[in-house]
C-alpha positions as a Markdown table, in Angstrom:
| # | Residue | x | y | z |
|---|---|---|---|---|
| 1 | Met | 83.8 | 115.7 | 97.6 |
| 2 | Gly | 85.9 | 117.0 | 94.7 |
| 3 | Leu | 87.0 | 120.6 | 94.9 |
| 4 | Arg | 89.9 | 120.7 | 92.5 |
| 5 | Phe | 92.7 | 123.2 | 91.8 |
| 6 | Glu | 94.9 | 123.1 | 88.8 |
| 7 | Arg | 97.9 | 125.3 | 88.1 |
| 8 | Ser | 100.5 | 125.2 | 85.4 |
| 9 | Ile | 103.9 | 126.7 | 86.3 |
| 10 | Ala | 106.6 | 127.0 | 83.6 |
| 11 | Gly | 110.3 | 126.9 | 84.0 |
| 12 | Ala | 112.6 | 125.2 | 86.4 |
| 13 | Leu | 114.8 | 126.3 | 89.3 |
| 14 | Val | 118.1 | 125.1 | 90.8 |
| 15 | Leu | 117.5 | 121.8 | 92.7 |
| 16 | Gly | 117.0 | 122.2 | 96.4 |
| 17 | Val | 114.6 | 121.0 | 98.9 |
| 18 | Ala | 113.0 | 123.6 | 101.2 |
| 19 | Ser | 112.0 | 123.0 | 104.7 |
| 20 | Ile | 108.3 | 122.7 | 105.3 |
| 21 | Phe | 105.9 | 122.9 | 108.2 |
| 22 | Leu | 102.4 | 122.1 | 109.2 |
| 23 | Ser | 100.4 | 124.7 | 111.2 |
| 24 | Ala | 96.9 | 124.8 | 112.5 |
| 25 | Ala | 94.5 | 127.6 | 113.3 |
| 26 | Ala | 91.2 | 126.8 | 115.0 |
| 27 | Ser | 89.3 | 129.8 | 116.2 |
| 28 | Ala | 91.3 | 132.9 | 116.6 |
| 29 | Ala | 91.6 | 136.2 | 114.7 |
| 30 | Pro | 94.2 | 136.1 | 111.9 |
| 31 | Gln | 97.8 | 136.7 | 112.8 |
| 32 | Ala | 100.5 | 138.3 | 110.8 |
| 33 | Ala | 102.7 | 135.8 | 108.9 |
| 34 | Pro | 106.4 | 135.7 | 109.8 |
| 35 | Ala | 108.8 | 137.4 | 107.4 |
| 36 | Asn | 109.9 | 134.1 | 105.9 |
| 37 | Gln | 106.4 | 132.7 | 105.5 |
| 38 | Ala | 104.0 | 133.6 | 102.7 |
| 39 | Ala | 100.9 | 135.2 | 103.8 |
| 40 | Pro | 97.6 | 133.4 | 103.2 |
| 41 | Ala | 96.1 | 134.0 | 99.8 |
| 42 | Gln | 92.7 | 134.8 | 101.2 |
| 43 | Ser | 91.7 | 137.7 | 103.4 |
| 44 | Ala | 91.2 | 137.2 | 107.1 |
| 45 | Pro | 89.6 | 133.8 | 107.8 |
| 46 | His | 86.2 | 133.5 | 109.4 |
| 47 | Pro | 86.7 | 133.5 | 113.2 |
| 48 | Asp | 84.8 | 130.2 | 113.7 |
| 49 | Gln | 86.6 | 128.3 | 110.9 |
| 50 | Lys | 88.7 | 125.3 | 111.6 |
| 51 | Arg | 91.7 | 125.4 | 109.3 |
| 52 | Thr | 95.1 | 123.9 | 108.9 |
| 53 | Arg | 97.9 | 125.1 | 106.6 |
| 54 | Phe | 100.0 | 122.3 | 105.0 |
| 55 | Ile | 103.2 | 123.1 | 103.1 |
| 56 | Ile | 105.1 | 120.7 | 100.8 |
| 57 | Ala | 108.6 | 121.6 | 99.8 |
| 58 | Leu | 109.5 | 120.8 | 96.1 |
| 59 | Glu | 112.8 | 120.5 | 94.4 |
| 60 | Arg | 111.6 | 122.5 | 91.4 |
| 61 | Arg | 108.5 | 124.3 | 90.1 |
| 62 | Ser | 105.8 | 121.8 | 89.0 |
| 63 | Thr | 102.3 | 121.4 | 87.8 |
| 64 | Tyr | 99.9 | 120.0 | 90.5 |
| 65 | Gln | 96.3 | 119.0 | 91.2 |
| 66 | Val | 94.7 | 119.1 | 94.6 |
| 67 | Phe | 91.3 | 117.7 | 95.6 |
| 68 | Ser | 89.5 | 116.4 | 98.7 |
| 69 | Leu | 87.7 | 113.1 | 99.0 |
| 70 | Ala | 85.5 | 111.4 | 101.6 |
| 71 | Asn | 85.2 | 107.8 | 102.9 |
| 72 | Pro | 87.9 | 108.1 | 104.2 |
| 73 | Asn | 88.3 | 111.9 | 104.6 |
| 74 | Arg | 91.5 | 113.0 | 102.9 |
| 75 | Val | 93.2 | 115.5 | 100.7 |
| 76 | Val | 95.1 | 114.3 | 97.7 |
| 77 | Val | 97.9 | 116.1 | 95.9 |
| 78 | Glu | 99.0 | 114.8 | 92.5 |
| 79 | Leu | 102.2 | 115.9 | 90.9 |
| 80 | Pro | 104.6 | 114.7 | 88.2 |
| 81 | Ala | 107.7 | 112.8 | 89.4 |
| 82 | Val | 109.3 | 115.5 | 91.6 |
| 83 | Gly | 111.4 | 115.4 | 94.8 |
| 84 | Leu | 109.4 | 116.5 | 97.8 |
| 85 | Arg | 109.7 | 116.7 | 101.6 |
| 86 | Leu | 107.0 | 116.3 | 104.2 |
| 87 | Pro | 106.9 | 117.4 | 107.8 |
| 88 | Pro | 107.4 | 114.9 | 110.7 |
| 89 | Leu | 104.3 | 112.8 | 111.2 |
| 90 | Pro | 102.0 | 113.9 | 114.1 |
| 91 | Lys | 103.0 | 111.8 | 117.2 |
| 92 | Asn | 100.5 | 112.9 | 119.8 |
| 93 | Gly | 97.2 | 113.0 | 117.9 |
| 94 | Pro | 96.1 | 115.2 | 115.0 |
| 95 | Val | 97.6 | 118.6 | 114.3 |
| 96 | Gly | 94.7 | 120.7 | 113.5 |
| 97 | Leu | 92.6 | 118.9 | 110.9 |
| 98 | Val | 95.5 | 116.6 | 109.8 |
| 99 | Ser | 95.8 | 113.2 | 111.4 |
| 100 | Gly | 98.5 | 111.8 | 109.2 |
| 101 | Phe | 100.0 | 111.8 | 105.7 |
| 102 | Arg | 102.2 | 110.0 | 103.2 |
| 103 | Gly | 103.9 | 110.8 | 100.0 |
| 104 | Gly | 106.1 | 109.4 | 97.3 |
| 105 | Arg | 106.0 | 107.9 | 93.8 |
| 106 | Ser | 102.6 | 106.6 | 92.8 |
| 107 | Gly | 103.4 | 105.4 | 89.2 |
| 108 | Pro | 105.5 | 106.1 | 86.2 |
| 109 | Lys | 106.5 | 109.8 | 86.3 |
| 110 | Lys | 104.0 | 110.5 | 89.0 |
| 111 | Ser | 104.1 | 111.6 | 92.7 |
| 112 | Lys | 101.3 | 111.8 | 95.2 |
| 113 | Val | 100.7 | 113.1 | 98.7 |
| 114 | Ile | 97.7 | 111.8 | 100.7 |
| 115 | Ile | 96.8 | 113.9 | 103.7 |
| 116 | Arg | 94.4 | 112.2 | 106.1 |
| 117 | Val | 92.0 | 114.6 | 107.9 |
| 118 | Thr | 89.8 | 114.2 | 110.9 |
| 119 | Glu | 86.6 | 115.3 | 109.2 |
| 120 | Pro | 85.2 | 116.4 | 105.8 |
| 121 | Val | 87.2 | 119.4 | 104.4 |
| 122 | Phe | 87.7 | 121.5 | 101.3 |
| 123 | Val | 90.9 | 123.1 | 100.1 |
| 124 | Glu | 90.4 | 126.8 | 100.3 |
| 125 | Thr | 93.6 | 127.8 | 98.5 |
| 126 | Ala | 96.4 | 125.9 | 96.8 |
| 127 | Lys | 99.3 | 127.9 | 95.5 |
| 128 | Leu | 103.0 | 127.7 | 94.7 |
| 129 | Glu | 105.2 | 130.1 | 96.6 |
| 130 | Met | 108.9 | 130.8 | 96.6 |
| 131 | Lys | 110.6 | 130.5 | 100.0 |
| 132 | Asp | 113.4 | 133.1 | 100.3 |
| 133 | Gly | 112.8 | 133.8 | 96.6 |
| 134 | Lys | 114.4 | 130.6 | 95.5 |
| 135 | Glu | 112.9 | 127.4 | 97.0 |
| 136 | Pro | 109.4 | 126.4 | 95.7 |
| 137 | Gln | 106.8 | 125.2 | 98.1 |
| 138 | Leu | 103.2 | 124.2 | 97.6 |
| 139 | Val | 100.9 | 125.8 | 100.2 |
| 140 | Leu | 97.5 | 124.3 | 101.0 |
| 141 | Asp | 94.9 | 125.9 | 103.2 |
| 142 | Ile | 92.6 | 123.1 | 104.4 |
| 143 | Val | 89.3 | 124.2 | 105.9 |
| 144 | Ser | 86.6 | 122.2 | 107.8 |
| 145 | Leu | 83.5 | 121.8 | 105.6 |
| 146 | Ala | 81.3 | 121.9 | 108.7 |
| 147 | Ser | 82.7 | 125.3 | 109.8 |
| 148 | Ala | 82.6 | 126.9 | 106.4 |
| 149 | Pro | 80.7 | 130.2 | 106.7 |
| 150 | Val | 77.4 | 130.5 | 104.8 |
| 151 | Thr | 77.4 | 133.4 | 102.4 |
| 152 | Pro | 74.6 | 135.7 | 103.5 |
| 153 | Val | 71.8 | 136.4 | 101.0 |
| 154 | His | 71.6 | 140.1 | 100.3 |
| 155 | Thr | 68.1 | 141.5 | 99.7 |
| 156 | Ala | 67.2 | 144.7 | 97.9 |
| 157 | Ser | 64.3 | 147.0 | 98.3 |
| 158 | Ala | 63.5 | 146.8 | 94.6 |
| 159 | Ala | 63.3 | 143.8 | 92.4 |
| 160 | Pro | 66.3 | 143.5 | 90.1 |
| 161 | Ala | 65.9 | 144.8 | 86.5 |
| 162 | Pro | 64.9 | 142.0 | 84.1 |
| 163 | Lys | 67.6 | 140.6 | 82.0 |
| 164 | Pro | 67.3 | 141.9 | 78.5 |
| 165 | Glu | 66.3 | 139.3 | 75.9 |
| 166 | Pro | 69.1 | 138.3 | 73.6 |
| 167 | Asp | 69.2 | 139.9 | 70.2 |
| 168 | Phe | 69.1 | 137.0 | 67.8 |
| 169 | Asp | 69.6 | 139.3 | 64.8 |
| 170 | Lys | 73.3 | 139.6 | 65.8 |
| 171 | Pro | 75.7 | 137.4 | 64.0 |
| 172 | Phe | 76.6 | 134.1 | 65.7 |
| 173 | Gly | 80.4 | 134.2 | 66.1 |
| 174 | Leu | 83.2 | 134.1 | 68.6 |
| 175 | Gly | 82.2 | 135.3 | 72.0 |
| 176 | Ala | 78.5 | 135.2 | 71.1 |
| 177 | Ser | 77.7 | 131.5 | 71.5 |
| 178 | Asp | 75.2 | 132.3 | 74.3 |
| 179 | Leu | 72.9 | 134.2 | 71.9 |
| 180 | Leu | 71.6 | 131.1 | 70.2 |
| 181 | Pro | 69.9 | 128.1 | 71.8 |
| 182 | Arg | 72.1 | 125.0 | 72.2 |
| 183 | Pro | 71.7 | 122.7 | 69.2 |
| 184 | Pro | 70.0 | 119.4 | 69.8 |
| 185 | Gln | 72.3 | 116.6 | 70.8 |
| 186 | Pro | 72.2 | 113.2 | 69.1 |
| 187 | Ala | 70.5 | 110.5 | 71.0 |
| 188 | Gln | 72.8 | 107.9 | 72.6 |
| 189 | Arg | 72.1 | 104.2 | 73.1 |
| 190 | Pro | 71.4 | 103.2 | 76.7 |
| 191 | Asp | 74.2 | 100.6 | 76.7 |
| 192 | Ala | 76.7 | 103.2 | 75.4 |
| 193 | Ile | 75.7 | 105.6 | 78.3 |
| 194 | Glu | 75.9 | 102.8 | 80.8 |
| 195 | Lys | 79.4 | 101.7 | 79.6 |
| 196 | Arg | 80.7 | 105.3 | 79.8 |
| 197 | Thr | 79.4 | 105.9 | 83.3 |
| 198 | Ala | 79.8 | 102.4 | 84.8 |
| 199 | Lys | 81.6 | 102.0 | 88.0 |
| 200 | Gln | 84.6 | 99.7 | 88.3 |
| 201 | Leu | 83.5 | 96.2 | 89.5 |
| 202 | Ile | 85.5 | 94.6 | 92.2 |
| 203 | Val | 85.0 | 91.0 | 93.3 |
| 204 | Ile | 85.9 | 90.1 | 96.9 |
| 205 | Asp | 86.5 | 86.4 | 97.6 |
| 206 | Pro | 86.3 | 85.4 | 101.3 |
| 207 | Gly | 88.3 | 82.2 | 101.5 |
| 208 | His | 87.0 | 78.7 | 102.6 |
| 209 | Gly | 83.4 | 78.4 | 103.9 |
| 210 | Gly | 80.9 | 75.7 | 104.7 |
| 211 | His | 82.6 | 72.4 | 105.5 |
| 212 | Asp | 86.0 | 74.0 | 104.8 |
| 213 | Ser | 86.9 | 76.0 | 108.0 |
| 214 | Gly | 90.4 | 76.9 | 106.9 |
| 215 | Ala | 93.0 | 77.7 | 109.6 |
| 216 | Gln | 92.0 | 77.5 | 113.3 |
| 217 | Lys | 93.9 | 78.6 | 116.4 |
| 218 | Asn | 93.6 | 80.9 | 119.4 |
| 219 | Gly | 89.8 | 80.9 | 119.1 |
| 220 | Val | 89.9 | 82.1 | 115.5 |
| 221 | Val | 88.2 | 80.3 | 112.6 |
| 222 | Glu | 89.5 | 81.5 | 109.3 |
| 223 | Lys | 86.3 | 81.1 | 107.3 |
| 224 | Asp | 84.5 | 83.3 | 109.8 |
| 225 | Val | 87.0 | 86.2 | 110.2 |
| 226 | Val | 87.7 | 86.5 | 106.5 |
| 227 | Leu | 83.9 | 86.7 | 105.8 |
| 228 | Ala | 83.5 | 89.4 | 108.4 |
| 229 | Phe | 86.5 | 91.3 | 107.0 |
| 230 | Ser | 85.2 | 91.0 | 103.4 |
| 231 | His | 81.8 | 92.5 | 104.5 |
| 232 | Thr | 83.7 | 95.5 | 106.1 |
| 233 | Leu | 85.8 | 96.0 | 103.0 |
| 234 | Arg | 82.8 | 95.8 | 100.7 |
| 235 | Lys | 81.0 | 98.4 | 102.7 |
| 236 | Lys | 84.0 | 100.7 | 102.6 |
| 237 | Leu | 84.4 | 100.4 | 98.9 |
| 238 | Glu | 80.7 | 100.9 | 98.2 |
| 239 | Glu | 80.5 | 104.0 | 100.5 |
| 240 | Ser | 83.0 | 105.7 | 98.3 |
| 241 | Gly | 80.5 | 105.8 | 95.4 |
| 242 | Arg | 83.2 | 104.8 | 92.9 |
| 243 | Tyr | 82.8 | 101.0 | 92.8 |
| 244 | Arg | 80.4 | 98.2 | 92.5 |
| 245 | Val | 81.3 | 95.2 | 94.7 |
| 246 | Leu | 80.3 | 91.6 | 94.5 |
| 247 | Met | 81.3 | 88.7 | 96.8 |
| 248 | Thr | 81.8 | 85.1 | 95.8 |
| 249 | Arg | 80.1 | 84.2 | 99.1 |
| 250 | Glu | 78.1 | 86.3 | 101.5 |
| 251 | Thr | 77.3 | 83.6 | 104.0 |
| 252 | Asp | 78.9 | 80.5 | 105.4 |
| 253 | Glu | 78.9 | 78.3 | 102.3 |
| 254 | Phe | 81.6 | 76.5 | 100.3 |
| 255 | Ile | 82.4 | 77.7 | 96.8 |
| 256 | Pro | 84.8 | 75.5 | 94.6 |
| 257 | Leu | 88.0 | 77.3 | 93.8 |
| 258 | Gly | 87.5 | 77.3 | 90.1 |
| 259 | Asp | 84.0 | 78.8 | 90.5 |
| 260 | Arg | 85.5 | 81.8 | 92.3 |
| 261 | Thr | 87.7 | 82.8 | 89.5 |
| 262 | Ala | 85.0 | 82.1 | 86.9 |
| 263 | Phe | 82.6 | 84.3 | 88.9 |
| 264 | Ala | 84.9 | 87.3 | 88.5 |
| 265 | Glu | 85.5 | 86.6 | 84.8 |
| 266 | Gln | 81.8 | 86.1 | 84.0 |
| 267 | His | 81.0 | 89.5 | 85.6 |
| 268 | Asn | 83.9 | 91.2 | 83.8 |
| 269 | Ala | 85.5 | 92.3 | 87.1 |
| 270 | Ser | 88.2 | 94.9 | 87.1 |
| 271 | Leu | 89.8 | 93.5 | 90.3 |
| 272 | Phe | 89.6 | 90.2 | 92.2 |
| 273 | Ile | 90.7 | 90.3 | 95.9 |
| 274 | Ala | 90.9 | 86.9 | 97.8 |
| 275 | Val | 90.9 | 87.3 | 101.6 |
| 276 | His | 92.5 | 84.7 | 103.8 |
| 277 | Ala | 94.2 | 84.3 | 107.2 |
| 278 | Asp | 97.6 | 82.5 | 107.6 |
| 279 | Tyr | 98.9 | 79.6 | 109.7 |
| 280 | Ala | 102.5 | 78.9 | 110.8 |
| 281 | Arg | 104.3 | 76.6 | 113.2 |
| 282 | Ser | 106.5 | 79.6 | 114.2 |
| 283 | Ser | 105.8 | 82.9 | 115.8 |
| 284 | Ala | 105.3 | 84.6 | 112.4 |
| 285 | Arg | 102.9 | 87.5 | 112.2 |
| 286 | Gly | 101.8 | 90.2 | 109.8 |
| 287 | Ala | 100.1 | 90.4 | 106.4 |
| 288 | Thr | 101.3 | 88.9 | 103.1 |
| 289 | Ile | 100.1 | 89.9 | 99.6 |
| 290 | Tyr | 100.3 | 87.2 | 96.9 |
| 291 | Ser | 100.2 | 87.6 | 93.1 |
| 292 | Leu | 100.6 | 85.0 | 90.4 |
| 293 | Arg | 104.0 | 83.5 | 90.0 |
| 294 | Pro | 105.6 | 84.7 | 86.7 |
| 295 | Ser | 106.3 | 81.2 | 85.4 |
| 296 | Val | 102.6 | 80.3 | 85.8 |
| 297 | Ala | 101.6 | 83.5 | 84.0 |
| 298 | Glu | 103.8 | 82.4 | 81.1 |
| 299 | Arg | 101.9 | 79.1 | 81.0 |
| 300 | Leu | 98.6 | 81.0 | 81.0 |
| 301 | Lys | 99.8 | 82.9 | 78.0 |
| 302 | Ser | 100.7 | 79.7 | 76.2 |
| 303 | Ser | 97.4 | 78.2 | 77.1 |
| 304 | Ala | 95.4 | 81.3 | 76.0 |
| 305 | Arg | 97.3 | 81.3 | 72.7 |
| 306 | Ala | 96.6 | 77.7 | 72.1 |
| 307 | Arg | 92.9 | 78.0 | 72.8 |
| 308 | Ala | 92.6 | 81.1 | 70.5 |
| 309 | Ser | 94.4 | 79.2 | 67.7 |
| 310 | Asp | 92.0 | 76.2 | 68.0 |
| 311 | Ile | 88.8 | 78.3 | 67.7 |
| 312 | Asp | 86.5 | 76.9 | 65.0 |
| 313 | Ile | 85.4 | 80.1 | 63.2 |
| 314 | Pro | 82.2 | 79.6 | 61.2 |
| 315 | Glu | 82.2 | 80.6 | 57.6 |
| 316 | Ser | 79.5 | 83.2 | 58.2 |
| 317 | Lys | 82.0 | 85.2 | 60.2 |
| 318 | Phe | 84.2 | 85.6 | 57.1 |
| 319 | Ala | 81.6 | 87.4 | 54.9 |
| 320 | Ala | 83.8 | 90.4 | 54.5 |
| 321 | Ile | 87.1 | 88.6 | 53.9 |
| 322 | Asp | 88.4 | 85.6 | 52.0 |
| 323 | Ala | 87.7 | 82.4 | 54.0 |
| 324 | Arg | 91.3 | 81.3 | 53.1 |
| 325 | Asp | 92.5 | 83.9 | 55.5 |
| 326 | Ser | 91.1 | 82.2 | 58.5 |
| 327 | Asp | 94.6 | 81.2 | 59.7 |
| 328 | Ile | 95.6 | 84.9 | 59.7 |
| 329 | Val | 92.5 | 85.8 | 61.8 |
| 330 | Lys | 93.3 | 83.0 | 64.2 |
| 331 | Arg | 96.9 | 84.2 | 64.6 |
| 332 | Met | 95.5 | 87.7 | 65.3 |
| 333 | Leu | 93.1 | 86.3 | 68.0 |
| 334 | Ala | 96.0 | 84.3 | 69.5 |
| 335 | Asp | 98.2 | 87.5 | 69.7 |
| 336 | Arg | 95.3 | 89.4 | 71.3 |
| 337 | Ala | 94.8 | 86.6 | 73.9 |
| 338 | Thr | 98.5 | 86.6 | 74.7 |
| 339 | Ala | 98.5 | 90.4 | 75.1 |
| 340 | Ala | 95.5 | 90.2 | 77.4 |
| 341 | Val | 97.3 | 87.8 | 79.7 |
| 342 | Glu | 100.4 | 90.1 | 79.7 |
| 343 | Val | 98.3 | 93.2 | 80.6 |
| 344 | Thr | 96.5 | 91.3 | 83.3 |
| 345 | His | 99.8 | 90.2 | 84.9 |
| 346 | His | 101.2 | 93.7 | 84.7 |
| 347 | Arg | 98.0 | 95.2 | 86.3 |
| 348 | Thr | 98.1 | 92.5 | 89.0 |
| 349 | Asp | 101.7 | 93.5 | 89.8 |
| 350 | Leu | 100.8 | 97.2 | 90.1 |
| 351 | Phe | 97.8 | 96.5 | 92.4 |
| 352 | Ser | 99.9 | 94.2 | 94.6 |
| 353 | Arg | 102.5 | 96.9 | 95.1 |
| 354 | Ser | 99.7 | 99.4 | 95.8 |
| 355 | Val | 98.3 | 97.1 | 98.5 |
| 356 | Val | 101.7 | 96.6 | 100.1 |
| 357 | Glu | 102.3 | 100.4 | 100.2 |
| 358 | Tyr | 99.0 | 101.4 | 101.7 |
| 359 | Met | 98.2 | 98.4 | 103.9 |
| 360 | Gly | 101.6 | 98.8 | 105.6 |
| 361 | Asp | 100.3 | 102.0 | 107.2 |
| 362 | Ser | 97.4 | 100.2 | 109.0 |
| 363 | Thr | 98.8 | 96.9 | 110.1 |
| 364 | Asn | 102.0 | 94.8 | 110.4 |
| 365 | Leu | 103.4 | 93.2 | 107.2 |
| 366 | Arg | 105.8 | 90.4 | 106.8 |
| 367 | Ser | 109.4 | 91.4 | 106.2 |
| 368 | Asn | 109.0 | 90.6 | 102.5 |
| 369 | Pro | 105.2 | 91.1 | 102.2 |
| 370 | His | 104.8 | 90.8 | 98.4 |
| 371 | Lys | 105.1 | 87.1 | 97.3 |
| 372 | Thr | 104.2 | 85.1 | 94.3 |
| 373 | Ala | 102.4 | 81.8 | 94.2 |
| 374 | Ala | 100.4 | 79.4 | 92.0 |
| 375 | Phe | 97.2 | 79.5 | 94.0 |
| 376 | Lys | 94.2 | 78.5 | 91.8 |
| 377 | Val | 92.2 | 81.7 | 92.5 |
| 378 | Leu | 95.0 | 83.8 | 91.1 |
| 379 | Lys | 95.1 | 81.9 | 87.7 |
| 380 | Ser | 92.9 | 84.3 | 85.7 |
| 381 | Ala | 93.9 | 85.5 | 82.3 |
| 382 | Leu | 91.4 | 88.3 | 82.3 |
| 383 | Val | 91.1 | 89.8 | 85.8 |
| 384 | Pro | 94.0 | 91.2 | 87.9 |
| 385 | Ser | 93.9 | 89.1 | 91.0 |
| 386 | Val | 95.6 | 89.2 | 94.4 |
| 387 | Leu | 95.3 | 87.1 | 97.6 |
| 388 | Ile | 95.7 | 88.9 | 100.9 |
| 389 | Glu | 96.7 | 86.9 | 104.0 |
| 390 | Leu | 95.5 | 89.3 | 106.6 |
| 391 | Ala | 97.4 | 88.0 | 109.6 |
| 392 | Tyr | 98.3 | 84.7 | 111.4 |
| 393 | Val | 95.7 | 82.8 | 113.4 |
| 394 | Thr | 98.6 | 81.1 | 115.1 |
| 395 | Asn | 100.0 | 84.4 | 116.5 |
| 396 | Lys | 98.1 | 85.5 | 119.6 |
| 397 | Ser | 98.5 | 89.2 | 118.8 |
| 398 | Asp | 97.4 | 88.7 | 115.2 |
| 399 | Ala | 94.5 | 86.6 | 116.4 |
| 400 | Lys | 93.2 | 89.4 | 118.5 |
| 401 | Leu | 93.4 | 91.8 | 115.6 |
| 402 | Leu | 91.5 | 89.4 | 113.3 |
| 403 | Met | 88.6 | 89.4 | 115.9 |
| 404 | Ser | 88.6 | 93.3 | 116.2 |
| 405 | Glu | 86.1 | 95.2 | 114.2 |
| 406 | Ser | 88.0 | 98.5 | 114.6 |
| 407 | Trp | 91.1 | 96.8 | 113.1 |
| 408 | Arg | 89.0 | 95.5 | 110.2 |
| 409 | Arg | 87.8 | 99.0 | 109.5 |
| 410 | Lys | 91.3 | 100.5 | 109.7 |
| 411 | Val | 92.8 | 97.9 | 107.4 |
| 412 | Ser | 89.8 | 98.1 | 105.0 |
| 413 | Asp | 90.4 | 101.8 | 104.8 |
| 414 | Ser | 94.0 | 101.2 | 103.7 |
| 415 | Ile | 93.0 | 98.6 | 101.1 |
| 416 | Ala | 90.3 | 101.0 | 99.7 |
| 417 | Glu | 93.1 | 103.7 | 99.4 |
| 418 | Ala | 95.2 | 101.1 | 97.5 |
| 419 | Val | 92.3 | 100.5 | 95.2 |
| 420 | Asp | 91.9 | 104.2 | 94.6 |
| 421 | Asn | 95.6 | 104.5 | 93.9 |
| 422 | Tyr | 95.5 | 101.6 | 91.5 |
| 423 | Phe | 92.6 | 103.0 | 89.5 |
| 424 | Ala | 94.4 | 106.4 | 89.4 |
| 425 | Leu | 96.9 | 104.8 | 87.1 |
| 426 | Ser | 96.2 | 105.2 | 83.4 |
| 427 | Ile | 96.7 | 101.5 | 82.6 |
| 428 | Ala | 94.0 | 100.4 | 85.0 |
| 429 | Lys | 91.4 | 102.5 | 83.1 |
| 430 | Ile | 92.1 | 101.1 | 79.7 |
| 431 | Pro | 89.4 | 98.4 | 78.8 |
| 432 | Met | 90.7 | 94.9 | 78.2 |
């Protein structure tokens, strides 16, 4: 679902954070708004509508975008970097349609608020109001899609008058573009259309498999639980309609480590997510997110540069330039290969942080959850790659979670939100 509001508000006010509140109205006639509360922008709501008003206090006037999404159901508010304050989280179940929310910085010069809702919704109104004439607040009226009234179809006793045919003798100018038929559009190559509309490809790598069982304890076998989790995550990502998902293994089979990374690179994946479960001789519990160690990334850059410099370029490729300039071309290729590794490492860091931020809302994390390592599956120069240790098989509480399908769905939801957040960043959309 994607009902979107956009507003542009000029000027700035004195810094100050207003108080905010969350209110719900389920099935009653409209009530008068308090003196210090802005009245709803719409007229009286439909008596059977389920609706919730959500208010965000801002430190200053700001542009904003509001839209609703499904799978999972949520409302997203995107703003520039601006101070904001949210109400206390619901403690005893949902408040109206709202079951939870989070907000904060989502990237360079960007802020985001994600409002989790109990069912599909649309945002009826989104407007900036001034509390007490000086404190800006963004007011959202969230309405259940299922309870939205159907507009009645009005019938007339007589057929409507036919629409007059356009007068094509009139000059074609500003404000009259509808008088002429739309000019034919140039044909587009199928591969160009596919590239423009293609979904981002994500590769999920369930660890171990076959003869390699991975960690085992408390009745948990790592290769089995990470495969089950990967299927759940795949389903969640595909249901959003925004991604294509491949898995390095879909059954209990062993895949060599090098083949896993190569699989992602060969398919030109936009993300690689390795899924594992951890083992410890202590009582440690919680998830850990690994990305490639910076020193290893530097070695990847050197290796990529060396390989590009050693490319044997056939003379036929130099038809348009002097063959004596082959060294210049090789240096350009080497620079490009180095830049590709740098961009991949930066994207990996952004995605790792996004996973930490969102996954922490659904399960326990280690005290320092983002770590770096030299795992072989992370050594890709082309595909941003992370390895997620879901939980510890050696911890009895974690082991129970790993075997729980409801826990898998909850954590998969949070990782899917992290993926959404990552691809909302401009750098993630730029082709390599």
